[in-house]
Short mmCIF file of C-alpha atoms and ligand atoms in Angstrom, two decimals:
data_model
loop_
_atom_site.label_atom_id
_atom_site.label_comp_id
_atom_site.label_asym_id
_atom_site.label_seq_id
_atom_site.Cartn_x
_atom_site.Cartn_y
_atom_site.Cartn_z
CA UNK A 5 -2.54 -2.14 41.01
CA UNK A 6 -1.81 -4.35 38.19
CA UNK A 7 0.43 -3.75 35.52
CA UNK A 8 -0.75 -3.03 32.44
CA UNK A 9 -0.49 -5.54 29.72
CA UNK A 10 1.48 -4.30 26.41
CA UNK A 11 0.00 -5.20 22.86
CA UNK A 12 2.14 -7.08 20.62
CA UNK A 13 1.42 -6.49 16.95
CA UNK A 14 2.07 -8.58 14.06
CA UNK A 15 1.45 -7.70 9.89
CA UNK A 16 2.97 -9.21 6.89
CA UNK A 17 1.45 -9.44 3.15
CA UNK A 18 -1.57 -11.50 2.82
CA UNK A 19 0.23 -15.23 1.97
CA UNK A 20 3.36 -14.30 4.37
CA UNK A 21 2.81 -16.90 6.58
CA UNK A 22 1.06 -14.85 9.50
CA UNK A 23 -1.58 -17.06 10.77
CA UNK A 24 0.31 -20.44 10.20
CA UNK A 25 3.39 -18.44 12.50
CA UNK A 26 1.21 -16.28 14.80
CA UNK A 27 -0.71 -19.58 15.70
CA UNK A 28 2.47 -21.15 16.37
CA UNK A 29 3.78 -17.98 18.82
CA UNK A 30 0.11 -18.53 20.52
CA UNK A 31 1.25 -21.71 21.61
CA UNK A 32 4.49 -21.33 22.78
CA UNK A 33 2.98 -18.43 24.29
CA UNK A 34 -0.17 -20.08 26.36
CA UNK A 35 -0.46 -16.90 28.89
CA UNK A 36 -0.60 -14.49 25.32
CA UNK A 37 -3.99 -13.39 25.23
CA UNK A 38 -5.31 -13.16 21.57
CA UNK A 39 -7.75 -10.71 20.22
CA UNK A 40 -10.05 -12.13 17.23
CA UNK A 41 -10.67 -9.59 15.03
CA UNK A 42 -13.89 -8.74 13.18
CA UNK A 43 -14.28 -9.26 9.74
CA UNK A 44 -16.99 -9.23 6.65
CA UNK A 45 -15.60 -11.20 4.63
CA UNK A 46 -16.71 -14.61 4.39
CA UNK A 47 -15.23 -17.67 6.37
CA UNK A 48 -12.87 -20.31 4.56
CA UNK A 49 -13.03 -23.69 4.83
CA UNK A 50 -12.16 -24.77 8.91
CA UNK A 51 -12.58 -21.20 9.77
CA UNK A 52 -14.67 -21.25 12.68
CA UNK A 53 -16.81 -18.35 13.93
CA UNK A 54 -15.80 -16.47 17.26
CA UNK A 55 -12.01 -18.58 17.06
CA UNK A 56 -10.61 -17.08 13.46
CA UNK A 57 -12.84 -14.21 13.39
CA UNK A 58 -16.09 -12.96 14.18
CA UNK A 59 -17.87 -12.77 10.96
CA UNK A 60 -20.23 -9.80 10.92
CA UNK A 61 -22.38 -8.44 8.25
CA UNK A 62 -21.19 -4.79 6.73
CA UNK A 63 -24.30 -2.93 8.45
CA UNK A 64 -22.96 -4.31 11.64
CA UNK A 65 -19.66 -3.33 10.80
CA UNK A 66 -20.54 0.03 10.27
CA UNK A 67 -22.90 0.64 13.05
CA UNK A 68 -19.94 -0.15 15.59
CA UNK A 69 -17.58 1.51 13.64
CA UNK A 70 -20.21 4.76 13.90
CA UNK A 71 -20.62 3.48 17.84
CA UNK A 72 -16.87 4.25 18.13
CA UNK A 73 -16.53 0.48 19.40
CA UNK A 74 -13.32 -0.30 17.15
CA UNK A 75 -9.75 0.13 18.25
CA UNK A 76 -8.65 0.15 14.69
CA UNK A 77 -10.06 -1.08 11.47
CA UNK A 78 -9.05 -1.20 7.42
CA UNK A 79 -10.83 -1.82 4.59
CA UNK A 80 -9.09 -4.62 2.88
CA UNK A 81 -9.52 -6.36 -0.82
CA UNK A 82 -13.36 -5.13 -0.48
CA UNK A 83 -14.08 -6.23 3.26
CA UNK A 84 -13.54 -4.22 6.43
CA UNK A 85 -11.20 -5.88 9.42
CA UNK A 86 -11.00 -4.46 13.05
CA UNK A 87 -10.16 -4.55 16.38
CA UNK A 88 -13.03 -4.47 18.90
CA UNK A 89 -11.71 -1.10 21.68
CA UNK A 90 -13.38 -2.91 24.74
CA UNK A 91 -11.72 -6.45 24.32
CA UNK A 92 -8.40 -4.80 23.75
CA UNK A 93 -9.10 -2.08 26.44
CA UNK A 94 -10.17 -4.66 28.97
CA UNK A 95 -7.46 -7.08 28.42
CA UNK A 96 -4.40 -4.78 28.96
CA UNK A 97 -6.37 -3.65 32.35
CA UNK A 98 -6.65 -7.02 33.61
CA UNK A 99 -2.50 -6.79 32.76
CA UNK A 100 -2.26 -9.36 29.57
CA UNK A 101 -0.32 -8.69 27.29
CA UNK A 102 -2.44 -8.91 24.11
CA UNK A 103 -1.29 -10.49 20.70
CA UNK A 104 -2.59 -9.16 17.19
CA UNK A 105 -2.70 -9.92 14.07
CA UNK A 106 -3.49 -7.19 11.34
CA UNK A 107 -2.46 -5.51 8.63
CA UNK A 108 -0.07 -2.49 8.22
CA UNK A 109 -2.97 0.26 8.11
CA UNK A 110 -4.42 -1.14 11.12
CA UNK A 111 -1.37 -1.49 13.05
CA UNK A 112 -0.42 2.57 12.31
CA UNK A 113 -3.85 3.50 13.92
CA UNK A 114 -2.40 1.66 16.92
CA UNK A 115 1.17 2.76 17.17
CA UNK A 116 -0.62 6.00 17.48
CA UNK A 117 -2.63 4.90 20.46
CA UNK A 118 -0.38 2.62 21.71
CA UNK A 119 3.29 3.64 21.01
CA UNK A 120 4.59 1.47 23.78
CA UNK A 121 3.22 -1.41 21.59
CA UNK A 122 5.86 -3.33 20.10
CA UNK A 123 5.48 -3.61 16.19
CA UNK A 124 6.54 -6.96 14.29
CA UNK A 125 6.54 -7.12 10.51
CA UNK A 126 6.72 -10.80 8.85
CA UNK A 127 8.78 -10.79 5.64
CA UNK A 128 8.29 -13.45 3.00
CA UNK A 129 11.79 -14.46 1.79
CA UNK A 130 10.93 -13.31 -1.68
CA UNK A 131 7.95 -12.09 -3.59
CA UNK A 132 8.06 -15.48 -5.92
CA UNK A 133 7.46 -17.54 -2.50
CA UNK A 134 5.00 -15.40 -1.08
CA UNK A 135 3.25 -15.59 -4.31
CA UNK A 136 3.77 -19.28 -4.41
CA UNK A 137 2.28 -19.77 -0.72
CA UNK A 138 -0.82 -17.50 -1.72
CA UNK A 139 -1.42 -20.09 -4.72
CA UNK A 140 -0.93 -23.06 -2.34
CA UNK A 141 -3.48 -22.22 -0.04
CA UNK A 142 -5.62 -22.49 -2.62
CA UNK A 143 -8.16 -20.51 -1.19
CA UNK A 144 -8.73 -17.30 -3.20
CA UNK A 145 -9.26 -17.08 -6.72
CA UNK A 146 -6.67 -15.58 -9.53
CA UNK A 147 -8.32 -11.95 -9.37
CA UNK A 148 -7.66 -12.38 -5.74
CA UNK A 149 -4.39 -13.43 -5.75
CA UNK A 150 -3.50 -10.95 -8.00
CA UNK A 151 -5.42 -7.98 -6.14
CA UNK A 152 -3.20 -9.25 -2.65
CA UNK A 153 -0.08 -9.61 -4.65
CA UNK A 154 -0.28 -5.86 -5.41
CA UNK A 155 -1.00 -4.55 -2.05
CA UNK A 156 1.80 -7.12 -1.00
CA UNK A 157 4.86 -4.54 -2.71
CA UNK A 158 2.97 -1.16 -1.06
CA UNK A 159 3.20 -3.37 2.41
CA UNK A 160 6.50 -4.64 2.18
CA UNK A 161 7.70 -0.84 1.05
CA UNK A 162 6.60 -0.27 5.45
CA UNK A 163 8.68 -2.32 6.85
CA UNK A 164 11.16 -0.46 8.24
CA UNK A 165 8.23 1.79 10.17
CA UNK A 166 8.24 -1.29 12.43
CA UNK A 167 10.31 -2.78 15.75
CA UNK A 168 11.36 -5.97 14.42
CA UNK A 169 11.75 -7.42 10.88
CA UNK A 170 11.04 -11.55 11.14
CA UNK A 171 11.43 -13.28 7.81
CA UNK A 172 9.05 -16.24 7.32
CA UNK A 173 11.72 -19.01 5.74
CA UNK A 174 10.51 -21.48 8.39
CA UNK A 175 7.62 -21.76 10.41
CA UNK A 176 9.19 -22.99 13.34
CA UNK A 177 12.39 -21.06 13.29
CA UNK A 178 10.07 -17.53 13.01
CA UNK A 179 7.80 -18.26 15.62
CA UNK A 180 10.76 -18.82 17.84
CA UNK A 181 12.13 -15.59 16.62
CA UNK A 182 9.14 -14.04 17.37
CA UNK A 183 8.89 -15.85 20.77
CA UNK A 184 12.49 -14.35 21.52
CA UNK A 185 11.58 -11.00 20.96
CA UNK A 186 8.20 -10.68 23.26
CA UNK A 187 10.41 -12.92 25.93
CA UNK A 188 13.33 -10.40 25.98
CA UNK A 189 10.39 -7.32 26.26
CA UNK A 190 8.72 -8.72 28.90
CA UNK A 191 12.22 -9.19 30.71
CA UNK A 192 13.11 -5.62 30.52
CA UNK A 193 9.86 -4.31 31.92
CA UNK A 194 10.05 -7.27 34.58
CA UNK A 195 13.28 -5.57 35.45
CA UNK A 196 12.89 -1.88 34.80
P1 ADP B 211 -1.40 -15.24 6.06
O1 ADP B 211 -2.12 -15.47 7.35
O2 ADP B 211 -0.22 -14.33 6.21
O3 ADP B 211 -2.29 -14.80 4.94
P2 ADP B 211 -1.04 -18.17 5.99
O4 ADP B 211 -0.57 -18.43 7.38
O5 ADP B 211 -2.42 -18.56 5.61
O6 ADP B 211 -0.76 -16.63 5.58
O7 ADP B 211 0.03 -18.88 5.02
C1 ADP B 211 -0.14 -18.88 3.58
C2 ADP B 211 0.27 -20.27 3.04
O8 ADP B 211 1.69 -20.44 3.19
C3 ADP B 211 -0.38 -21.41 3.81
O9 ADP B 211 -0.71 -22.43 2.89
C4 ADP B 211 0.72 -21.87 4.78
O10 ADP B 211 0.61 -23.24 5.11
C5 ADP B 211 2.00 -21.60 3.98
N1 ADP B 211 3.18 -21.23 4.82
C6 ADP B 211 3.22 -20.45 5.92
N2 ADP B 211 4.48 -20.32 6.40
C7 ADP B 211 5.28 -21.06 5.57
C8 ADP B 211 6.70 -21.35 5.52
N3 ADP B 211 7.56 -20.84 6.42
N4 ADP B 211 7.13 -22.13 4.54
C9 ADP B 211 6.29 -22.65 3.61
N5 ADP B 211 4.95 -22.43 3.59
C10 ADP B 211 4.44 -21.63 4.55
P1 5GP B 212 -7.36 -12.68 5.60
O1 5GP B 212 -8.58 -12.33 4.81
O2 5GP B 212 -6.29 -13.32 4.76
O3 5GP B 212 -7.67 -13.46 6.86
O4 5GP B 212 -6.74 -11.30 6.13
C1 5GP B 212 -6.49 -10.26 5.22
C2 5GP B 212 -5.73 -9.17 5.93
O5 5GP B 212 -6.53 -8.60 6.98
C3 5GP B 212 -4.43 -9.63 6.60
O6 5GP B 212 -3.41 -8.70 6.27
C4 5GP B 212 -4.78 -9.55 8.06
O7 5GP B 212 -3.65 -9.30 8.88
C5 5GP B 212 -5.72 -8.38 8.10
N1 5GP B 212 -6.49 -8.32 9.33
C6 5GP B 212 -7.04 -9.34 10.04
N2 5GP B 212 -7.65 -8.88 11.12
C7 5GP B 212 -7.49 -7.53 11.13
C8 5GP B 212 -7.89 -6.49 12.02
O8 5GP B 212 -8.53 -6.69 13.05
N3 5GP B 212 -7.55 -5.23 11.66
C9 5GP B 212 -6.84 -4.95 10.55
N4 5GP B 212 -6.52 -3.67 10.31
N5 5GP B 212 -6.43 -5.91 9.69
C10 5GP B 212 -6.76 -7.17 9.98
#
């Protein structure tokens, strides 16, 4: 029988860098398979449904959340984010190993399933940059930017619940961190 495929978890603050370094990781990472979460809030610019999300309405949120159909799921800045159970179910059968991206709420619901999981917080290098990369995206408004600035300091103060603490200085230089640190787990179960 196949092995089964270990989930590898990432969270930082909204702004940290996660998407810019967790797409980076995907592609050094080719065999990674990625689960796109579920999401009511409404796509950016570029986002595309289905590749950065599945964008759902709240009723259908809710329905699968009542159907038992999600893994995990928060309630973030007004909008509810998830994991869908049978794509993340299904993938570690098949033996993938299965890359995430969500917040810190999300991810303690899944240490609890899964504490075998290995748990990877992204640190801004300071709260002035992370700040300063939330205003350059220049996608959310101030009351936004504000509102994920706050929740920033209560998700930083969790950092330590995690495996490994990557901080975001450069994009290139923490997705090869991160690389690393999936390359040397997969080693040791290769070899235990
Ligand atoms: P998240 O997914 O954590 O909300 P993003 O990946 O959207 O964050 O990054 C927020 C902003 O910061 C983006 O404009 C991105 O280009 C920029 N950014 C990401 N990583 C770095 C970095 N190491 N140095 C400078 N800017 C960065
Ligand atoms: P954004 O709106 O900036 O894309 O994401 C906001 C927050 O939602 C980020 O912290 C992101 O990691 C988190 N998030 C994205 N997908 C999920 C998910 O499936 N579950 C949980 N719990 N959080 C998620």
């Amino acid at each position: 029988m196949a092995r089964r495929g270990r989930i590898f978890v990432l969270s930082a603050p909204s702004g940290a860098g996660k998407s810019t370094v967790g797409a980076r990781v995907r592609q050094m990472l080719p065999d990674l398979a990625y689960s796109v979460s579920l999401t009511t809030r409404p796509p950016r610019p570029g986002e595309r449904d289905g590749v950065d999300y599945h964008f759902v309405s709240r009723q259908e949120f809710q329905h699968r959340i009542a159907a038992g159909e999600m893994a995990e799921w928060a309630e973030i800045y007004g909008n509810l984010y998830g994991t869908s159970a049978k794509v993340l179910q299904e993938t570690l059968e098949e033996g993938r190993d299965l890359f995430l991206d969500i917040d810190v709420e999300g991810a303690a619901q899944l240490r609890r399933r899964f504490p075998d999981g290995v748990f990877i917080f992204l640190e801004p290098p300071s709260l002035a940059e992370l700040e300063r990369r939330l205003r350059a995206r220049g996608t959310e408004d101030e009351a936004t930017i504000q509102r994920r600035l706050a929740r920033a300091a209560s998700e930083l103060a969790q950092a330590h619940l995690y495996d490994h603490r990557v901080v975001n200085d450069q994009v290139e230089r923490a997705a090869a961190e991160i690389v690393e640190i999936i390359r040397r787990d997969r080693a040791r179960r290769a070899s235990a």
